Coordinates of C-alpha atoms in Angstrom, one line a residue:
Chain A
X293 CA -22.6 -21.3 22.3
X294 CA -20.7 -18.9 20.9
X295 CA -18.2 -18.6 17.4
X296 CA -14.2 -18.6 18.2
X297 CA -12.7 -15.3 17.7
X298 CA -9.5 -16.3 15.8
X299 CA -7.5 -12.9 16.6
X300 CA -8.2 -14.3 20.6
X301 CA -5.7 -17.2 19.9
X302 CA -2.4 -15.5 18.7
X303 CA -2.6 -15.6 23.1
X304 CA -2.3 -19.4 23.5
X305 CA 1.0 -19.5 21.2
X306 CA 3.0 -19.8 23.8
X307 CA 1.4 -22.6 26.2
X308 CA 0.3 -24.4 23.3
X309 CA 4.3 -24.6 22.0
X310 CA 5.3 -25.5 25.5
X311 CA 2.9 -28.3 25.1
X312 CA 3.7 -29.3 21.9
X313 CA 7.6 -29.1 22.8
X314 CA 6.6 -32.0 26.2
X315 CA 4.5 -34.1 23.5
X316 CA 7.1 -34.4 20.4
X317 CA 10.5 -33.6 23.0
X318 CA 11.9 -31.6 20.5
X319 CA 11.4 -28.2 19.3
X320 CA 11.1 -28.5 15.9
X321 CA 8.1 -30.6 16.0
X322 CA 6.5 -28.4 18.2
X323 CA 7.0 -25.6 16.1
X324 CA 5.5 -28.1 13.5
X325 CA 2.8 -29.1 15.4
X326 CA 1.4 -26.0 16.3
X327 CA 1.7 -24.6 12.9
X328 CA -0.6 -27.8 11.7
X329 CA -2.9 -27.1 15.6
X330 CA -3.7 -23.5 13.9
X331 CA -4.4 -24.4 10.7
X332 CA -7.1 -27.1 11.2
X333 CA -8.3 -24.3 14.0
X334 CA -8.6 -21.8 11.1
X335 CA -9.8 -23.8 8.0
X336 CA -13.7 -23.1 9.1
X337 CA -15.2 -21.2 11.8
X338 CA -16.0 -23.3 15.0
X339 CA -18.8 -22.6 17.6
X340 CA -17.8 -23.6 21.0
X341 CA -20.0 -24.6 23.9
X342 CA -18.1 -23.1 26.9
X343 CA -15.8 -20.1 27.1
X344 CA -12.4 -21.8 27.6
X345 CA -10.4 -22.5 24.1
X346 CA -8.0 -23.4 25.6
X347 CA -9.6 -26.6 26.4
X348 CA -10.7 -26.5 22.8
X349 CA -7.1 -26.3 21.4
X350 CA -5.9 -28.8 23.2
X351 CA -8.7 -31.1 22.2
X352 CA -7.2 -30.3 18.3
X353 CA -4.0 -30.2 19.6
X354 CA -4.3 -33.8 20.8
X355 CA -6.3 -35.0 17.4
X356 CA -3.1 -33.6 15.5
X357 CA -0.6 -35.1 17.0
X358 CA -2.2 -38.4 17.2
X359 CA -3.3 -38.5 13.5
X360 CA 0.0 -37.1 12.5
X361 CA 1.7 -40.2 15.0
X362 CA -0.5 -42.6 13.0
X363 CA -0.1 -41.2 9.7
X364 CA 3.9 -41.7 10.2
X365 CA 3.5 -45.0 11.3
X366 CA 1.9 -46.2 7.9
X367 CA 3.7 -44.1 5.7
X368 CA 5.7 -46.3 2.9
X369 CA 7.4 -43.2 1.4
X370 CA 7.8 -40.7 3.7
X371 CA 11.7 -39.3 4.3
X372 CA 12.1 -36.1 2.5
X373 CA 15.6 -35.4 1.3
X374 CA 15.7 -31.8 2.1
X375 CA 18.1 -29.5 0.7
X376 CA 16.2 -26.8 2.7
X377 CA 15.0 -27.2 6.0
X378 CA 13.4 -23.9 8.3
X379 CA 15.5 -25.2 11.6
X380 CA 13.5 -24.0 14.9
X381 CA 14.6 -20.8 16.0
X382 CA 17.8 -21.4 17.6
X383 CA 17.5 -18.2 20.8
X384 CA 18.8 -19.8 23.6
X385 CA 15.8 -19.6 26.2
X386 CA 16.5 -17.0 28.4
X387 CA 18.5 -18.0 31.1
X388 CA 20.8 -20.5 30.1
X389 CA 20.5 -23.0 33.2
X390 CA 16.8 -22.7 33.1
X391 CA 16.3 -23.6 29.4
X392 CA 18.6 -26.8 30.2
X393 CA 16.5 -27.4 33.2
X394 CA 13.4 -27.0 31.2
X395 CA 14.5 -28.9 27.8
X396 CA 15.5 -32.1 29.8
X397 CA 12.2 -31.7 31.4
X398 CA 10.4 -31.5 28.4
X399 CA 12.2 -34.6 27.4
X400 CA 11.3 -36.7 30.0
X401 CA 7.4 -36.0 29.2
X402 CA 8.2 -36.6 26.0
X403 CA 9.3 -40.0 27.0
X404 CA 5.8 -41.3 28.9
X405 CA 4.0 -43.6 27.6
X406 CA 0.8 -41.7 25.4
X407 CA -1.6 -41.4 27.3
X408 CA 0.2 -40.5 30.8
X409 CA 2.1 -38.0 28.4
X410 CA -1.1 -36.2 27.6
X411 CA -2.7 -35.7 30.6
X412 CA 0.1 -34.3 32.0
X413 CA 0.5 -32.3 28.9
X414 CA -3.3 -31.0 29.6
X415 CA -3.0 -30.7 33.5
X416 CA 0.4 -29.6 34.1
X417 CA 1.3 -27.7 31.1
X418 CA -1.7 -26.5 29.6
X419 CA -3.3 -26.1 33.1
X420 CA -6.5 -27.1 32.4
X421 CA -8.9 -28.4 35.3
X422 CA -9.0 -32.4 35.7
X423 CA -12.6 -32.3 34.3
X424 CA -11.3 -30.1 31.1
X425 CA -8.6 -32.4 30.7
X426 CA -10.7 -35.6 30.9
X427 CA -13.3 -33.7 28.2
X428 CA -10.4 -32.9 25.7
X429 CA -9.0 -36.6 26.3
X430 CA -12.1 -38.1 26.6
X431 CA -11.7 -40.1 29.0
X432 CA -13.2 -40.2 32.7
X433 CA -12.2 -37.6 35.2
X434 CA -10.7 -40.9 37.8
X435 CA -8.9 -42.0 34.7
X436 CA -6.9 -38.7 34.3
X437 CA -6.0 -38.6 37.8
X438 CA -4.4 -41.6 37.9
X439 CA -2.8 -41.4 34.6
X440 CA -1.5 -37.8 36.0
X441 CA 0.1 -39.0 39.1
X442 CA 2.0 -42.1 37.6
X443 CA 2.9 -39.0 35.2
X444 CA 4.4 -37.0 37.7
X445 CA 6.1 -40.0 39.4
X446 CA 7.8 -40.9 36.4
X447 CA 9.3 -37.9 35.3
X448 CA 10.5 -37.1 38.9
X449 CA 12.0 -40.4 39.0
X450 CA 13.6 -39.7 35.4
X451 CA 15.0 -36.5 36.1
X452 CA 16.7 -37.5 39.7
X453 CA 18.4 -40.4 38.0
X454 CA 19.2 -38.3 34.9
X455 CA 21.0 -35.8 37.1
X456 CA 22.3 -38.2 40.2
X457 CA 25.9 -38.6 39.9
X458 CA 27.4 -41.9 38.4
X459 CA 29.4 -44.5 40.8
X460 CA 32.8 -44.4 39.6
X461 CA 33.9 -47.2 37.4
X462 CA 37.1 -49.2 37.1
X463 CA 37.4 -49.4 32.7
X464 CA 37.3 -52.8 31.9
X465 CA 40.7 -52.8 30.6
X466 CA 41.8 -52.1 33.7
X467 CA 40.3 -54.8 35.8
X468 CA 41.4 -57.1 33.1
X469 CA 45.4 -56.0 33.3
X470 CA 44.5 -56.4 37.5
X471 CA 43.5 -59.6 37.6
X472 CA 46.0 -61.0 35.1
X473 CA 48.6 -59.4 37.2
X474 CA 47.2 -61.3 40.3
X475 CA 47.1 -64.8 38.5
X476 CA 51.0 -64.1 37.4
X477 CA 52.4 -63.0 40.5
X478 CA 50.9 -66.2 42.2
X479 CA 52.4 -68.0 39.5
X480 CA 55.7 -66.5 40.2
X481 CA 55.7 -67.4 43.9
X482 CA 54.6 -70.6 43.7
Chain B
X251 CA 15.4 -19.5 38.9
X252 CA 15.5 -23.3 40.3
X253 CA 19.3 -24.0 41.5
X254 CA 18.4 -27.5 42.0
X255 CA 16.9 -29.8 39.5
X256 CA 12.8 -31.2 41.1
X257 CA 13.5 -34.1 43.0
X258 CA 9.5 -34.8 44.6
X259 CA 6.5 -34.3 42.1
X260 CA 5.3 -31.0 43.7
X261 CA 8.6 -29.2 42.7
X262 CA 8.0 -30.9 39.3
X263 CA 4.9 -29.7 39.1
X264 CA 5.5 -26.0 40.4
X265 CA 8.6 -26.2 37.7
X266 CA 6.6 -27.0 35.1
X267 CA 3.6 -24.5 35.4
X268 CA 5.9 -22.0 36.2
X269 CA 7.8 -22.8 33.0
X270 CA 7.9 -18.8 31.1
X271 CA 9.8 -20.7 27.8
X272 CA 8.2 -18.5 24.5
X273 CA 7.7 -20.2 21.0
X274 CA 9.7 -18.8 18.7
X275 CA 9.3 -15.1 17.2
X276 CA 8.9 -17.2 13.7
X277 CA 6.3 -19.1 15.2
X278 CA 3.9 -15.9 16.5
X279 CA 4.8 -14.6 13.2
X280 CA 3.5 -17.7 11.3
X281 CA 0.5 -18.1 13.4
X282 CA -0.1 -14.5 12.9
X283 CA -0.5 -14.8 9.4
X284 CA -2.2 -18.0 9.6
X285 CA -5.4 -15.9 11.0
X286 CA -4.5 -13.0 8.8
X287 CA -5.2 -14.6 5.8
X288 CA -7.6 -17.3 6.9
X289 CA -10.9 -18.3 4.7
X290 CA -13.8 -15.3 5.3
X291 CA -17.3 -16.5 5.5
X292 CA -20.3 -14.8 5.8
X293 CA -22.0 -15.4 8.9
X294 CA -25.4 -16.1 9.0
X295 CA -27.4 -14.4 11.9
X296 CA -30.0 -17.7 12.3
X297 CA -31.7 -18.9 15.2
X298 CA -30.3 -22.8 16.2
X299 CA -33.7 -24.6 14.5
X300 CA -33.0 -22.5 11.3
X301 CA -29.4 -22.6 11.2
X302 CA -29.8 -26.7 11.7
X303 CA -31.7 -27.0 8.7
X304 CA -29.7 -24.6 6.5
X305 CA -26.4 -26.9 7.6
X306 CA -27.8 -29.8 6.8
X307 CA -29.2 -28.9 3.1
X308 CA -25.8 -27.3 3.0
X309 CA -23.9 -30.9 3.6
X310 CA -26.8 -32.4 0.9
X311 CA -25.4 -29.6 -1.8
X312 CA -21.5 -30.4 -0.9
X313 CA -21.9 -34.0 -1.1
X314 CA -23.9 -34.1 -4.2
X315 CA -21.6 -31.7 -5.8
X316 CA -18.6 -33.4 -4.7
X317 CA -20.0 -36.4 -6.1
X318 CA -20.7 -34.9 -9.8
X319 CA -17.1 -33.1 -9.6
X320 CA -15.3 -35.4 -9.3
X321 CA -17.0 -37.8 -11.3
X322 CA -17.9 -40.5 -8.1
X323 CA -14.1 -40.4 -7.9
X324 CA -12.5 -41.5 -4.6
X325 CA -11.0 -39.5 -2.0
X326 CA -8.6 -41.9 -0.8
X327 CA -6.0 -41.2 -3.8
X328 CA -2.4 -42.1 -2.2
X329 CA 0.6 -40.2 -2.5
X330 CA 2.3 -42.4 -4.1
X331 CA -0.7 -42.5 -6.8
X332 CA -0.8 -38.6 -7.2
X333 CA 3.0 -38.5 -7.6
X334 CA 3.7 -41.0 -10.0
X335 CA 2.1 -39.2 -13.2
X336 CA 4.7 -36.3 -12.5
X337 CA 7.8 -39.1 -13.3
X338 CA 6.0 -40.4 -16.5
X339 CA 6.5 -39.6 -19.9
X340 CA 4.5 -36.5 -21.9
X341 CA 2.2 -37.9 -24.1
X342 CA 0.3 -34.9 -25.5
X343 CA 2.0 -32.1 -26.8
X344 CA 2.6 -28.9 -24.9
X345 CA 0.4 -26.1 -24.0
X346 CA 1.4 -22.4 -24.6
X347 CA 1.4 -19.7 -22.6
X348 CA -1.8 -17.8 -22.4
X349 CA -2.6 -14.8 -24.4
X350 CA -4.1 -13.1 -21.4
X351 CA -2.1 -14.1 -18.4
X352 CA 1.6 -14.1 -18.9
X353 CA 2.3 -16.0 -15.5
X354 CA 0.0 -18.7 -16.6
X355 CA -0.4 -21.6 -19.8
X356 CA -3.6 -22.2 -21.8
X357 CA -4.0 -25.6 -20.2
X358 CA -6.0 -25.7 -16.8
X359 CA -8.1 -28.3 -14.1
X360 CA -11.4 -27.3 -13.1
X361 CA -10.0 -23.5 -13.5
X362 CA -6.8 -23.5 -11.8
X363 CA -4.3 -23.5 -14.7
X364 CA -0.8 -24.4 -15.1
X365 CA 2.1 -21.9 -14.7
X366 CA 4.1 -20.4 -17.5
X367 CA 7.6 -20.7 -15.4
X368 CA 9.7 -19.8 -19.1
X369 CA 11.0 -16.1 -18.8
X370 CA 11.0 -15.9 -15.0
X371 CA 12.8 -19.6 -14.2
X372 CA 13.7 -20.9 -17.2
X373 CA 11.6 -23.9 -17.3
X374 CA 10.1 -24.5 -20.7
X375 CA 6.6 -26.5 -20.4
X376 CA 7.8 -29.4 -23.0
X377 CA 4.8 -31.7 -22.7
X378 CA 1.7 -32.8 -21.3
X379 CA -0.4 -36.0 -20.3
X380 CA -4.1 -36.9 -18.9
X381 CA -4.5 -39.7 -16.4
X382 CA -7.3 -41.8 -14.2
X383 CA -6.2 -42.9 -11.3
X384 CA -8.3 -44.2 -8.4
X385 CA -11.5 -42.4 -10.0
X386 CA -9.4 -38.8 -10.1
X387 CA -8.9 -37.0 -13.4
X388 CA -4.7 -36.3 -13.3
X389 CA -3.5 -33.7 -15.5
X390 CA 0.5 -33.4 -15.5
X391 CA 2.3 -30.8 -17.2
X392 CA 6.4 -31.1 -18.3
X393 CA 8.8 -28.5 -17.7
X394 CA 12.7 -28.6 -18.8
X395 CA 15.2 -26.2 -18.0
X396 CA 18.4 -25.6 -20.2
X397 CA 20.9 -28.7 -18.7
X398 CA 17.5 -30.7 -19.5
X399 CA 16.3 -31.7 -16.1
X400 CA 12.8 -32.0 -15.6
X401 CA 9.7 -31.3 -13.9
X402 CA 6.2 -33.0 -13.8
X403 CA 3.4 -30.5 -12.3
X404 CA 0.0 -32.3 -11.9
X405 CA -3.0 -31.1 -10.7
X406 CA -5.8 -33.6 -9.3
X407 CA -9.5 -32.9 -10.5
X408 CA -12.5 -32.8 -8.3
X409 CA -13.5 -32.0 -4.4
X410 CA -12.5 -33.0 -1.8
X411 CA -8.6 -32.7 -2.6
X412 CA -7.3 -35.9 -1.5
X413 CA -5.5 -35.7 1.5
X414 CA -1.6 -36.4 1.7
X415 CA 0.2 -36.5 5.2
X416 CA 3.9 -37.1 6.4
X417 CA 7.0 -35.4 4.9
X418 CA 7.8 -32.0 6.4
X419 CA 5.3 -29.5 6.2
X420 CA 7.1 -25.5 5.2
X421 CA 4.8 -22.7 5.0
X422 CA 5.0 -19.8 2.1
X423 CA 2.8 -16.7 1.9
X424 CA 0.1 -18.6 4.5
X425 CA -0.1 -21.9 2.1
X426 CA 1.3 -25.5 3.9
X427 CA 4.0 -26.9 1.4
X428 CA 4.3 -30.3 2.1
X429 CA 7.8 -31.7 1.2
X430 CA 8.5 -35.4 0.5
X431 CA 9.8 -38.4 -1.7
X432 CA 8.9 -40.8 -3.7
X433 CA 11.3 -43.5 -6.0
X434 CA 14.5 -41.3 -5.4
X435 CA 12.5 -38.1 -6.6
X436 CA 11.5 -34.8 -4.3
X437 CA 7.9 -34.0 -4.2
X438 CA 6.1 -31.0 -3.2
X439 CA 1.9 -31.2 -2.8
X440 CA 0.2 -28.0 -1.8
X441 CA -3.8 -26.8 -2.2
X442 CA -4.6 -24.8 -5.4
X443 CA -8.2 -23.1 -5.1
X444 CA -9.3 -26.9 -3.5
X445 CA -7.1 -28.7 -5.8
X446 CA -4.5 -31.3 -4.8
X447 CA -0.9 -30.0 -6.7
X448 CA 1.9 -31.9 -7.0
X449 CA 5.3 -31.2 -8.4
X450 CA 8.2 -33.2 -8.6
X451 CA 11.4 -34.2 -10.6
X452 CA 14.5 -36.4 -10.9
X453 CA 17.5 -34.7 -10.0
X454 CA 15.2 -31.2 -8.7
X455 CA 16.1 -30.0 -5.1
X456 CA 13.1 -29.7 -2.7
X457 CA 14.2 -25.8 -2.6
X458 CA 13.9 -25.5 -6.2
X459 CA 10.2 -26.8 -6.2
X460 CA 9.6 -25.2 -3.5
X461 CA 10.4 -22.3 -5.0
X462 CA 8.6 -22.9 -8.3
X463 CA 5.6 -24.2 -6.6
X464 CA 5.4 -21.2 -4.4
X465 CA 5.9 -18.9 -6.8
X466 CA 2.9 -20.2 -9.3
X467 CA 0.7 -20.7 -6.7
X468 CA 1.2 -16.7 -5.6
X469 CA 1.2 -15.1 -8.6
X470 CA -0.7 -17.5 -11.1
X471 CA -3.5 -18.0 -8.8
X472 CA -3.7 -14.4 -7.6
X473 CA -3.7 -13.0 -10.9

């Protein structure tokens, strides 16, 4: 047992946005959701039982988004007119092919269903062990290994027929004027 | 750098825990001051028996004196509920500006007083009111500025502050602003000391209450 040291997490910003960024798919709820990750983290001092916060943080991580999901849902009043909004810090990503590679495969996570979503989000992203994931998820180890590799599947599957090149197509129009040209010209020769 | 997007699971995979992608420098930043100016507590340097029993005459103490502050009220005040005083009218007259503090008026919940917004902002506290709603104690105080718009600033009694989700949550000086509306109005709820604040007004931009809210909670608080 031992009291999180809250100066030791400024070092989890970064794979705790990257998994905030597969949950929501956009950046500006990640940004969002880790602000609101930190700030439950911070408002009383938490013991933790083994070494890894990670594990911990996802664990909140997972809470917040899910009450903040929920909360949404049953909202009657909720869409702010904003005159001012703090947009998400608009740096391209480094290199510009990998940040597109990388945002649509954010967005494909993003589109799982829950629960898949988050264990790949715990596994993948956060790289946390199955049985760490399964403890932050609570749920049983077998259940995360399933739900990870109909994950995987998925997004592979989305991202190969995201980027596979279309068939061509004849505009409707087009096929129209074609076969209304046929029908006249048999017209004509009959 | 991948030329080709993953096409099998274990380039997904290797993609995606190789992935380098930062949050944003605002975001470290944020989360910087976040632990900065977090709440301090003492620790206590118990043994686990010791430090069971202390927590849980601890949660006896909280509860009890949650209960007799705020008055068996209920916690589950809605946001709608906490909001609506602010677009009422004033039905008590106004409070001046304290003698003491000149960021702050004479009227105050539970000691977390209203701000005097007159020289700085040109809102003029015009008015005041006292509700129950839901079990809470309600205390709204009216502002107008010169073209006679006008701003309702409540402040909820008792502990625990009701809790008030959704909107859009902007952060000033460490304190979560959370932005929203309700009946055509903005709103603006943040924490005072424990206390549930709301501001709002017809025809008052989010920025502009932002501002104002910010700015009271910083220096009339502080002081």
């Amino acid at each position: 047992m031992r009291t999180l040291d809250p100066q030791s997490l400024t070092q989890h910003v970064d794979r705790l946005y990257r998994a905030a960024w597969a949950l929501c798919g956009s950046r500006e709820d990640a940004e969002d959701l880790v602000q609101e990750t930190f700030a439950r983290v911070l408002a009383r001092p938490r013991v933790l039982s083994g070494d890894d916060e990670l594990y911990y943080l996802m664990r909140v991580l997972r809470n917040t988004f899910l009450t903040g999901r929920r909360t949404a849902s049953r909202r009657p009043v909720t869409v702010a007119t904003l005159d001012e909004v703090v947009a998400a810090d608009p740096r391209p990503l480094g290199q510009p092919e990998r940040a597109l590679e990388m945002q649509e495969v954010y967005a494909s996570i993003a589109a799982l269903p829950e629960d898949r979503r988050l264990a790949l989000v715990a596994v993948d992203v956060l790289g946390l062990s199955y049985r760490e994931a399964a403890r932050a998820l609570r749920v049983r180890e077998a259940t995360i290994t399933t739900r990870l590799f109909r994950a995987r599947k998925e997004v592979a599957r989305l991202l190969v027929s995201e980027l596979a090149p279309e068939p061509p197509q004849i505009p409707v129009a087009r096929r129209e004027e074609t076969r209304a040209s046929g029908v006249l010209s048999s017209g004509e020769t009959s | 750098m991948t030329e080709l997007p993953p096409h099998t699971e274990s380039e997904l995979i290797e993609l995606v825990r190789s992935s380098d992608v930062r949050a944003p420098d605002s975001l470290h930043r944020q989360v910087s001051t976040m632990i900065a100016s977090r709440p301090r507590r003492r620790r206590l340097a118990l043994h686990p028996p010791v430090l069971g029993a202390v927590a849980a005459a601890a949660v006896v103490v909280v509860v009890a004196l949650a209960v007799a502050l705020s008055g068996g009220g209920s916690p589950t005040l809605h946001f709608n509920q906490a909001a609506a005083p602010t677009l009422r009218a004033a039905t008590l007259s106004a409070p001046p500006e304290s003698s003491t503090n000149h960021a702050e008026l004479t009227a105050a919940v539970d000691g977390v007083k209203f701000p005097y917004w007159e020289d700085r902002f040109g809102w003029r506290s015009t008015g005041m009111r006292s509700d129950q709603i839901a079990g809470r104690a309600i205390t709204t105080v009216f502002y107008s500025d010169a073209s006679g718009r006008r701003i309702g600033y409540a402040i909820i009694a008792g502990h625990p502050a009701p809790r008030i989700g959704g909107g859009v949550v902007l952060w000033r000086g460490g304190v979560p602003y959370r932005l929203l509306a309700t009946n055509g109005a903005a709103v603006v709820t943040w924490l005072r000391d424990g206390h549930l604040c709301v501001v709002s007004g017809r025809g008052v931009s989010s920025a502009t209450l932002l501002r104002l809210a910010s700015w009271s909670d910083h220096d009339a608080s502080a002081s």
